[in-house]
XYZ file of C-alpha atoms in Angstrom:
87
model
C -25.955 94.303 62.354
C -24.200 92.546 59.469
C -24.888 88.875 58.806
C -23.024 86.420 56.605
C -24.874 83.281 55.556
C -22.632 80.493 54.264
C -24.076 77.621 52.283
C -22.122 74.647 50.965
C -23.252 73.721 47.449
C -22.934 70.297 45.863
C -25.244 68.629 43.383
C -28.317 70.860 43.709
C -28.290 73.331 40.796
C -32.081 73.445 40.488
C -32.428 74.609 44.106
C -29.963 77.515 44.092
C -32.319 80.326 43.045
C -34.896 79.239 45.621
C -32.217 78.891 48.311
C -31.053 82.469 47.754
C -34.643 83.736 47.662
C -35.499 82.083 50.978
C -32.309 83.250 52.678
C -32.938 86.830 51.528
C -36.565 86.710 52.618
C -35.587 85.574 56.107
C -32.441 87.615 56.713
C -33.885 90.854 55.305
C -36.394 90.812 58.168
C -33.439 91.240 60.544
C -31.134 93.558 58.633
C -30.350 94.960 55.212
C -26.650 94.425 55.915
C -26.031 90.838 54.872
C -24.146 88.684 52.420
C -24.776 85.186 51.129
C -21.727 83.063 50.392
C -22.283 79.997 48.211
C -19.292 77.641 48.394
C -19.379 75.281 45.417
C -17.493 72.045 46.132
C -16.626 71.102 42.529
C -20.048 69.639 41.694
C -20.268 67.471 38.562
C -23.143 69.622 37.284
C -23.756 73.260 36.280
C -23.872 74.700 39.817
C -20.852 76.907 39.084
C -22.573 78.564 36.130
C -25.799 79.134 38.060
C -23.927 80.642 41.021
C -22.008 82.902 38.635
C -25.305 84.101 37.125
C -26.831 84.706 40.563
C -23.752 86.689 41.662
C -23.881 88.815 38.523
C -27.533 89.702 39.206
C -27.331 90.029 43.003
C -24.419 91.857 44.611
C -25.267 90.445 48.054
C -24.332 86.954 46.840
C -20.722 85.820 46.602
C -19.603 82.591 44.947
C -16.547 80.653 46.059
C -15.450 77.815 43.784
C -13.230 74.975 44.981
C -10.798 73.184 42.655
C -11.879 69.723 43.814
C -14.333 68.129 46.229
C -13.085 68.852 49.749
C -16.245 68.129 51.747
C -18.792 70.123 53.709
C -16.678 71.061 56.742
C -13.935 72.494 54.539
C -16.565 74.412 52.525
C -17.866 76.049 55.698
C -14.347 77.033 56.793
C -13.581 78.499 53.357
C -16.890 80.379 53.534
C -15.966 81.810 56.942
C -12.642 82.980 55.556
C -14.495 84.662 52.682
C -16.791 86.749 54.903
C -16.452 90.520 54.819
C -14.267 91.851 57.580
C -16.122 93.452 60.462
C -14.892 96.732 61.903
């Protein structure tokens, strides 16, 4: 079973490492086939840099960066479009 977890990100750079850790801890109990997609909605902080660092260190995490603030619903839809294709 492959699972994609999508999380909108805005204004919470200090929580990102813990968010990924908790998602991995939970999802890894179900399957080793998963991805975490962090959709950054043009936060006015350093979320983009932190997500980039996390992605570099953890290949199960994918960062998607929006050009402006579109809102949570749009972030989720963009995240869904970014999921790996299922066969």
